[in-house]
Amino acid sequence: MLSFEHQFATLPEPLWMACQPTPVSQPTLIVFNERLAETLGFKTELKNKPDDATLTQWFSGNQLPPGAEPRALGYAGHQFGNFVPQLGDGRALLLGEVIDQDGIRRDVQLKGSGRTPFSRGGDGRSPLGPVLREYLVSEFMAAMGVPTTRALAAVTSGERVVRQLPEPGAVFTRVASSHIRVGTFQFAAVRRDEAALKALADHVIERHYPEAASADDPYLALLEAVIALARQAVLVARWMSLGFIHGVMNTDNCSIAGETIDYGPCAFMEQFDPQKVFSSIDQSKRYAFDNQPAIAQWNLARFAETLLPLMREEGDTVVEQATDIIRRFEPLFDAEQHRLHADKLGLAADSDQSVPLMKALESQMHQGRMDMTATFDALTHYASTSSEPHKEALLALTTQPNELAAWLDKWQAAQAASQDSERLDAMRRANPVVIPRNHRIQEVIDAAYEGDFAPFHSLLAVVTQPFDESAEARRLAAPATENEQVLRTFCGT
């Protein structure tokens, strides 16, 4: 059984509002993440384990788990660069916090559980499609070691949700280190509520960055910790190493804990294109693949602005201090990306060839219309065997085989100085066989809308074992054909 605490509820009420979930008519449990549940404190013995009927009631919002006290959280946000002073959880409720097996405080939240005071006229519900997408992608990210919110459960509601057309509804249960965002700080700052802002900052320091508490200026130290621990820089570098495009990197979707949060119109790039966008909303390509590091830094600058009133220095001095800290993002990102480049190419971490070789390969992938994941998977096989068939398989992925062959000669020369079993192991860990490809997710959604969840469970089993070489993994790893491509994704709100 979960043992809920409610530390966030000690903060001033403008940052949260009590609210009950709206019951649904005929909920059905789709999936329950038993392994994650165990880490959160669910009893694993059969006699103490809730049955599916109980889980269905809890995770649909029809019945609250013992100790849960649902609250909608307030936050603001820059949405595609435009500031909105009040957003908040319009369809989500924080049930409370649990201390997991590692002693880490984790939020448990229902998403799609009905209207809240922040719904702004919305229905507070979620269609089934976005719930399945978030479940698959977040659990893949966790399997790849990318900091992320997690999926605990998904339940159909038995009701229809009207977006462009009526769709089946669902409720998603999300677990996070916290749901505090840059936008949470903006929500307090825009109200000029310094008491609420200070309480929020103190809460974040205690929960996520306790080393800042003993600094001469704890709030400058908080900003420094968020940057210096490189959580956002590392996060975005790891996204990009997998071809991931978040789709909506608004400040309200930027976690202070440094986790991937709010998987809306996200997708993994197939044919490499640095300006690739999937979100149907992002007409200006603000959140295109290659723009993500700059946007993350921009979001953190907005976070810094909210902290200025709390910092010890004033005027130009404090602005200069904060600006100097924000500038550290870029070298931290570059360092992590350099490390990831070396791993993906099977080179030594200190190789001076990893960055130029990666830039050249990205150019080859773009010009040769190469699938990113398939390219690195094939390169990994070639690195481990040096066999001609594996080389031919790699060259078959490009429309410019002569140019790629020339690149391979340079790569092999660099790899010869680095090659050992540890490098090859690191290369495989950096290059998954299978990702949650957009067309596969769409197949899962289409089947689920017809009542068939077997494809969802099959894909989930594969993407949570992303280095699996089985025939089923290879089948699901195949890039989309021209007719299968999904070019746009939607957030589901």
mmCIF file of C-alpha atoms in Angstrom, residues 65-340:
data_model
loop_
_atom_site.group_PDB
_atom_site.id
_atom_site.type_symbol
_atom_site.label_atom_id
_atom_site.label_comp_id
_atom_site.label_asym_id
_atom_site.label_seq_id
_atom_site.Cartn_x
_atom_site.Cartn_y
_atom_site.Cartn_z
ATOM 1 C CA PRO A 65 -6.284 5.430 -2.342
ATOM 2 C CA PRO A 66 -6.037 5.567 1.460
ATOM 3 C CA GLY A 67 -4.243 8.730 2.546
ATOM 4 C CA ALA A 68 -4.552 10.544 -0.790
ATOM 5 C CA GLU A 69 -5.477 14.243 -0.648
ATOM 6 C CA PRO A 70 -5.864 15.457 -4.241
ATOM 7 C CA ARG A 71 -4.711 18.941 -5.205
ATOM 8 C CA ALA A 72 -4.378 20.782 -8.503
ATOM 9 C CA LEU A 73 -1.095 22.680 -8.725
ATOM 10 C CA GLY A 74 -0.851 26.249 -9.968
ATOM 11 C CA TYR A 75 1.734 27.419 -12.479
ATOM 12 C CA ALA A 76 2.201 29.976 -15.222
ATOM 13 C CA GLY A 77 4.284 29.623 -18.360
ATOM 14 C CA HIS A 78 5.764 30.941 -21.549
ATOM 15 C CA GLN A 79 3.890 29.045 -24.251
ATOM 16 C CA PHE A 80 5.779 29.283 -27.545
ATOM 17 C CA GLY A 81 7.389 32.428 -26.147
ATOM 18 C CA ASN A 82 4.155 34.104 -25.025
ATOM 19 C CA PHE A 83 3.666 34.496 -21.288
ATOM 20 C CA VAL A 84 0.420 33.235 -19.735
ATOM 21 C CA PRO A 85 0.193 34.233 -16.039
ATOM 22 C CA GLN A 86 -2.119 31.381 -15.002
ATOM 23 C CA LEU A 87 -2.157 27.864 -16.404
ATOM 24 C CA GLY A 88 -2.059 25.162 -13.730
ATOM 25 C CA ASP A 89 -3.224 21.560 -13.605
ATOM 26 C CA GLY A 90 -6.328 21.737 -15.736
ATOM 27 C CA ARG A 91 -6.726 17.974 -15.917
ATOM 28 C CA ALA A 92 -4.353 16.588 -13.291
ATOM 29 C CA LEU A 93 -4.420 16.071 -9.536
ATOM 30 C CA LEU A 94 -1.515 15.416 -7.187
ATOM 31 C CA LEU A 95 -2.629 12.592 -4.882
ATOM 32 C CA GLY A 96 0.357 13.074 -2.609
ATOM 33 C CA GLU A 97 3.973 12.103 -2.157
ATOM 34 C CA VAL A 98 5.566 8.798 -1.202
ATOM 35 C CA ILE A 99 9.064 7.983 -0.024
ATOM 36 C CA ASP A 100 10.424 5.268 -2.307
ATOM 37 C CA GLN A 101 12.814 2.448 -1.460
ATOM 38 C CA ASP A 102 15.803 4.722 -2.088
ATOM 39 C CA GLY A 103 14.492 7.336 0.349
ATOM 40 C CA ILE A 104 13.509 9.714 -2.467
ATOM 41 C CA ARG A 105 10.265 11.675 -2.261
ATOM 42 C CA ARG A 106 8.124 11.019 -5.341
ATOM 43 C CA ASP A 107 4.852 12.608 -6.475
ATOM 44 C CA VAL A 108 1.915 10.454 -7.577
ATOM 45 C CA GLN A 109 -0.484 12.255 -9.896
ATOM 46 C CA LEU A 110 -3.659 11.419 -11.806
ATOM 47 C CA LYS A 111 -3.832 12.910 -15.302
ATOM 48 C CA GLY A 112 -7.170 13.133 -17.097
ATOM 49 C CA SER A 113 -9.193 12.879 -13.870
ATOM 50 C CA GLY A 114 -11.642 15.714 -14.551
ATOM 51 C CA ARG A 115 -12.061 19.460 -14.204
ATOM 52 C CA THR A 116 -10.066 21.500 -11.708
ATOM 53 C CA PRO A 117 -10.092 25.189 -10.778
ATOM 54 C CA PHE A 118 -7.379 25.617 -13.446
ATOM 55 C CA SER A 119 -9.285 23.968 -16.306
ATOM 56 C CA ARG A 120 -10.104 27.281 -18.036
ATOM 57 C CA GLY A 121 -13.243 25.828 -19.622
ATOM 58 C CA GLY A 122 -11.660 22.496 -20.549
ATOM 59 C CA ASP A 123 -13.167 19.130 -19.725
ATOM 60 C CA GLY A 124 -10.238 17.964 -17.603
ATOM 61 C CA ARG A 125 -10.089 14.680 -19.487
ATOM 62 C CA SER A 126 -7.524 12.908 -21.637
ATOM 63 C CA PRO A 127 -8.097 10.891 -24.781
ATOM 64 C CA LEU A 128 -6.753 7.349 -24.755
ATOM 65 C CA GLY A 129 -4.129 8.016 -27.451
ATOM 66 C CA PRO A 130 -1.976 10.509 -25.508
ATOM 67 C CA VAL A 131 -2.135 8.258 -22.417
ATOM 68 C CA LEU A 132 -0.737 5.293 -24.353
ATOM 69 C CA ARG A 133 1.894 7.492 -25.989
ATOM 70 C CA GLU A 134 3.113 8.889 -22.654
ATOM 71 C CA TYR A 135 3.178 5.445 -21.073
ATOM 72 C CA LEU A 136 5.293 3.957 -23.875
ATOM 73 C CA VAL A 137 7.690 6.868 -24.311
ATOM 74 C CA SER A 138 8.305 7.575 -20.629
ATOM 75 C CA GLU A 139 9.002 3.910 -19.879
ATOM 76 C CA PHE A 140 11.375 3.679 -22.850
ATOM 77 C CA MET A 141 13.205 6.752 -21.566
ATOM 78 C CA ALA A 142 13.521 5.153 -18.141
ATOM 79 C CA ALA A 143 14.916 1.981 -19.728
ATOM 80 C CA MET A 144 17.512 4.110 -21.526
ATOM 81 C CA GLY A 145 18.532 5.884 -18.315
ATOM 82 C CA VAL A 146 17.134 9.257 -19.386
ATOM 83 C CA PRO A 147 15.732 11.251 -16.414
ATOM 84 C CA THR A 148 11.973 11.107 -16.759
ATOM 85 C CA THR A 149 8.619 10.966 -15.089
ATOM 86 C CA ARG A 150 7.325 7.406 -14.906
ATOM 87 C CA ALA A 151 4.117 5.600 -15.778
ATOM 88 C CA LEU A 152 2.418 3.776 -12.903
ATOM 89 C CA ALA A 153 -0.951 2.917 -14.454
ATOM 90 C CA ALA A 154 -3.363 3.569 -17.293
ATOM 91 C CA VAL A 155 -7.136 3.097 -17.132
ATOM 92 C CA THR A 156 -9.834 3.541 -19.766
ATOM 93 C CA SER A 157 -12.716 5.692 -18.577
ATOM 94 C CA GLY A 158 -15.572 4.087 -20.494
ATOM 95 C CA GLU A 159 -16.485 7.568 -21.718
ATOM 96 C CA ARG A 160 -15.875 9.587 -24.861
ATOM 97 C CA VAL A 161 -13.675 12.673 -24.985
ATOM 98 C CA VAL A 162 -14.406 15.168 -27.725
ATOM 99 C CA ARG A 163 -11.419 16.766 -29.438
ATOM 100 C CA GLN A 164 -11.558 17.027 -33.217
ATOM 101 C CA LEU A 165 -13.772 13.916 -33.042
ATOM 102 C CA PRO A 166 -15.117 11.851 -30.139
ATOM 103 C CA GLU A 167 -12.404 9.530 -28.803
ATOM 104 C CA PRO A 168 -12.163 6.984 -25.981
ATOM 105 C CA GLY A 169 -11.092 8.553 -22.700
ATOM 106 C CA ALA A 170 -8.440 7.387 -20.269
ATOM 107 C CA VAL A 171 -6.721 8.329 -17.009
ATOM 108 C CA PHE A 172 -2.945 8.155 -16.604
ATOM 109 C CA THR A 173 -1.078 7.844 -13.286
ATOM 110 C CA ARG A 174 2.278 9.592 -13.346
ATOM 111 C CA VAL A 175 5.154 9.443 -10.870
ATOM 112 C CA ALA A 176 7.726 12.254 -10.708
ATOM 113 C CA SER A 177 10.530 13.493 -8.476
ATOM 114 C CA SER A 178 8.215 16.480 -8.273
ATOM 115 C CA HIS A 179 5.817 18.368 -10.521
ATOM 116 C CA ILE A 180 7.471 21.719 -9.789
ATOM 117 C CA ARG A 181 8.253 23.587 -12.984
ATOM 118 C CA VAL A 182 9.875 26.827 -14.039
ATOM 119 C CA GLY A 183 6.278 27.909 -14.520
ATOM 120 C CA THR A 184 5.532 27.222 -10.841
ATOM 121 C CA PHE A 185 8.065 29.889 -9.901
ATOM 122 C CA GLN A 186 6.630 32.213 -12.550
ATOM 123 C CA PHE A 187 3.169 31.701 -11.054
ATOM 124 C CA ALA A 188 4.358 33.038 -7.685
ATOM 125 C CA ALA A 189 6.587 35.744 -9.162
ATOM 126 C CA VAL A 190 3.951 37.286 -11.433
ATOM 127 C CA ARG A 191 1.699 37.757 -8.397
ATOM 128 C CA ARG A 192 4.520 39.591 -6.621
ATOM 129 C CA ASP A 193 3.875 37.202 -3.739
ATOM 130 C CA GLU A 194 7.361 37.127 -2.258
ATOM 131 C CA ALA A 195 6.252 35.003 0.707
ATOM 132 C CA ALA A 196 4.905 32.287 -1.607
ATOM 133 C CA LEU A 197 7.980 32.572 -3.839
ATOM 134 C CA LYS A 198 10.316 32.198 -0.888
ATOM 135 C CA ALA A 199 8.349 29.247 0.507
ATOM 136 C CA LEU A 200 8.487 27.550 -2.894
ATOM 137 C CA ALA A 201 12.221 28.135 -3.257
ATOM 138 C CA ASP A 202 12.869 26.832 0.257
ATOM 139 C CA HIS A 203 10.770 23.760 -0.525
ATOM 140 C CA VAL A 204 12.760 23.057 -3.710
ATOM 141 C CA ILE A 205 16.050 23.519 -1.885
ATOM 142 C CA GLU A 206 15.020 21.075 0.825
ATOM 143 C CA ARG A 207 13.599 18.547 -1.635
ATOM 144 C CA HIS A 208 16.026 18.680 -4.559
ATOM 145 C CA TYR A 209 19.109 20.783 -3.781
ATOM 146 C CA PRO A 210 19.785 20.629 0.002
ATOM 147 C CA GLU A 211 23.406 21.712 -0.455
ATOM 148 C CA ALA A 212 22.155 25.209 -1.342
ATOM 149 C CA ALA A 213 20.645 25.728 2.123
ATOM 150 C CA SER A 214 23.998 26.382 3.800
ATOM 151 C CA ALA A 215 25.244 28.902 1.217
ATOM 152 C CA ASP A 216 25.633 32.606 2.012
ATOM 153 C CA ASP A 217 22.916 33.285 -0.558
ATOM 154 C CA PRO A 218 20.721 30.143 -0.750
ATOM 155 C CA TYR A 219 18.691 31.408 -3.723
ATOM 156 C CA LEU A 220 21.715 32.254 -5.841
ATOM 157 C CA ALA A 221 23.056 28.842 -4.801
ATOM 158 C CA LEU A 222 19.757 27.252 -5.891
ATOM 159 C CA LEU A 223 20.143 28.720 -9.371
ATOM 160 C CA GLU A 224 23.775 27.651 -9.412
ATOM 161 C CA ALA A 225 22.846 24.114 -8.325
ATOM 162 C CA VAL A 226 20.187 23.774 -11.017
ATOM 163 C CA ILE A 227 22.795 24.774 -13.631
ATOM 164 C CA ALA A 228 25.971 23.305 -12.116
ATOM 165 C CA LEU A 229 24.443 19.890 -11.501
ATOM 166 C CA ALA A 230 23.762 20.060 -15.238
ATOM 167 C CA ARG A 231 20.406 18.358 -14.943
ATOM 168 C CA GLN A 232 18.751 20.259 -17.781
ATOM 169 C CA ALA A 233 21.921 20.258 -19.894
ATOM 170 C CA VAL A 234 22.406 16.520 -19.423
ATOM 171 C CA LEU A 235 18.719 15.875 -20.030
ATOM 172 C CA VAL A 236 18.562 17.649 -23.380
ATOM 173 C CA ALA A 237 21.848 16.130 -24.542
ATOM 174 C CA ARG A 238 20.464 12.675 -23.795
ATOM 175 C CA TRP A 239 17.218 13.454 -25.606
ATOM 176 C CA MET A 240 19.127 14.443 -28.687
ATOM 177 C CA SER A 241 21.388 11.402 -28.597
ATOM 178 C CA LEU A 242 18.202 9.360 -29.161
ATOM 179 C CA GLY A 243 16.655 11.697 -31.724
ATOM 180 C CA PHE A 244 13.938 12.754 -29.272
ATOM 181 C CA ILE A 245 11.927 15.910 -29.926
ATOM 182 C CA HIS A 246 9.885 17.029 -26.922
ATOM 183 C CA GLY A 247 7.574 19.155 -29.009
ATOM 184 C CA VAL A 248 6.418 21.663 -26.369
ATOM 185 C CA MET A 249 9.365 22.961 -24.323
ATOM 186 C CA ASN A 250 7.322 25.714 -22.701
ATOM 187 C CA THR A 251 8.465 26.895 -19.269
ATOM 188 C CA ASP A 252 5.458 25.123 -17.749
ATOM 189 C CA ASN A 253 6.842 21.866 -19.186
ATOM 190 C CA CYS A 254 10.342 22.395 -17.787
ATOM 191 C CA SER A 255 10.906 20.440 -14.551
ATOM 192 C CA ILE A 256 13.042 22.002 -11.814
ATOM 193 C CA ALA A 257 14.101 18.443 -10.911
ATOM 194 C CA GLY A 258 15.590 17.945 -14.381
ATOM 195 C CA GLU A 259 13.230 15.209 -15.563
ATOM 196 C CA THR A 260 11.444 14.874 -18.885
ATOM 197 C CA ILE A 261 7.861 15.880 -18.157
ATOM 198 C CA ASP A 262 4.642 16.337 -20.138
ATOM 199 C CA TYR A 263 4.999 14.028 -23.115
ATOM 200 C CA GLY A 264 2.561 15.728 -25.444
ATOM 201 C CA PRO A 265 3.256 15.998 -29.171
ATOM 202 C CA CYS A 266 6.631 14.299 -28.762
ATOM 203 C CA ALA A 267 8.290 11.880 -31.164
ATOM 204 C CA PHE A 268 11.596 10.286 -32.085
ATOM 205 C CA MET A 269 13.157 11.504 -35.284
ATOM 206 C CA GLU A 270 13.591 8.840 -37.945
ATOM 207 C CA GLN A 271 15.135 10.357 -41.070
ATOM 208 C CA PHE A 272 17.729 12.733 -39.644
ATOM 209 C CA ASP A 273 16.870 16.428 -39.971
ATOM 210 C CA PRO A 274 18.220 19.000 -37.475
ATOM 211 C CA GLN A 275 15.162 21.195 -38.023
ATOM 212 C CA LYS A 276 12.629 18.413 -37.627
ATOM 213 C CA VAL A 277 9.359 19.282 -35.863
ATOM 214 C CA PHE A 278 6.482 16.892 -35.110
ATOM 215 C CA SER A 279 4.125 19.066 -33.080
ATOM 216 C CA SER A 280 1.100 20.247 -35.033
ATOM 217 C CA ILE A 281 1.232 23.431 -32.942
ATOM 218 C CA ASP A 282 4.836 24.439 -33.670
ATOM 219 C CA GLN A 283 4.425 26.223 -36.985
ATOM 220 C CA SER A 284 7.497 28.436 -36.437
ATOM 221 C CA LYS A 285 9.779 25.481 -35.506
ATOM 222 C CA ARG A 286 10.607 27.085 -32.179
ATOM 223 C CA TYR A 287 11.082 23.646 -30.616
ATOM 224 C CA ALA A 288 12.765 21.908 -33.546
ATOM 225 C CA PHE A 289 15.307 19.175 -32.772
ATOM 226 C CA ASP A 290 18.417 21.364 -32.990
ATOM 227 C CA ASN A 291 16.827 24.278 -31.099
ATOM 228 C CA GLN A 292 16.257 22.314 -27.885
ATOM 229 C CA PRO A 293 19.502 23.251 -26.037
ATOM 230 C CA ALA A 294 18.983 26.974 -26.624
ATOM 231 C CA ILE A 295 15.363 26.719 -25.505
ATOM 232 C CA ALA A 296 16.342 24.885 -22.314
ATOM 233 C CA GLN A 297 18.834 27.652 -21.525
ATOM 234 C CA TRP A 298 16.180 30.289 -22.290
ATOM 235 C CA ASN A 299 13.757 28.559 -19.910
ATOM 236 C CA LEU A 300 16.386 28.543 -17.160
ATOM 237 C CA ALA A 301 16.947 32.269 -17.698
ATOM 238 C CA ARG A 302 13.236 32.758 -16.983
ATOM 239 C CA PHE A 303 13.715 30.710 -13.798
ATOM 240 C CA ALA A 304 16.614 32.967 -12.804
ATOM 241 C CA GLU A 305 14.408 36.040 -13.249
ATOM 242 C CA THR A 306 11.912 34.716 -10.726
ATOM 243 C CA LEU A 307 14.634 34.245 -8.097
ATOM 244 C CA LEU A 308 16.131 37.756 -8.362
ATOM 245 C CA PRO A 309 13.876 39.277 -5.635
ATOM 246 C CA LEU A 310 15.068 36.643 -3.160
ATOM 247 C CA MET A 311 18.782 37.031 -3.783
ATOM 248 C CA ARG A 312 21.010 38.967 -1.431
ATOM 249 C CA GLU A 313 22.516 41.373 -3.965
ATOM 250 C CA GLU A 314 20.419 43.894 -5.856
ATOM 251 C CA GLY A 315 20.386 45.814 -9.132
ATOM 252 C CA ASP A 316 22.993 45.186 -11.811
ATOM 253 C CA THR A 317 25.131 43.095 -9.473
ATOM 254 C CA VAL A 318 22.572 40.338 -8.968
ATOM 255 C CA VAL A 319 21.635 40.346 -12.665
ATOM 256 C CA GLU A 320 25.290 39.876 -13.584
ATOM 257 C CA GLN A 321 25.639 37.054 -11.064
ATOM 258 C CA ALA A 322 22.603 35.251 -12.459
ATOM 259 C CA THR A 323 23.672 35.836 -16.062
ATOM 260 C CA ASP A 324 27.113 34.370 -15.390
ATOM 261 C CA ILE A 325 25.489 31.240 -13.978
ATOM 262 C CA ILE A 326 23.103 30.869 -16.923
ATOM 263 C CA ARG A 327 26.066 31.091 -19.319
ATOM 264 C CA ARG A 328 27.474 27.901 -17.779
ATOM 265 C CA PHE A 329 24.700 25.891 -19.410
ATOM 266 C CA GLU A 330 26.318 25.777 -22.841
ATOM 267 C CA PRO A 331 29.711 24.306 -21.830
ATOM 268 C CA LEU A 332 27.936 21.785 -19.580
ATOM 269 C CA PHE A 333 25.712 20.739 -22.461
ATOM 270 C CA ASP A 334 28.701 20.536 -24.802
ATOM 271 C CA ALA A 335 30.604 18.331 -22.355
ATOM 272 C CA GLU A 336 27.718 15.877 -22.010
ATOM 273 C CA GLN A 337 27.092 15.837 -25.738
ATOM 274 C CA HIS A 338 30.809 15.194 -26.362
ATOM 275 C CA ARG A 339 30.649 12.220 -23.992
ATOM 276 C CA LEU A 340 27.552 10.867 -25.707
#
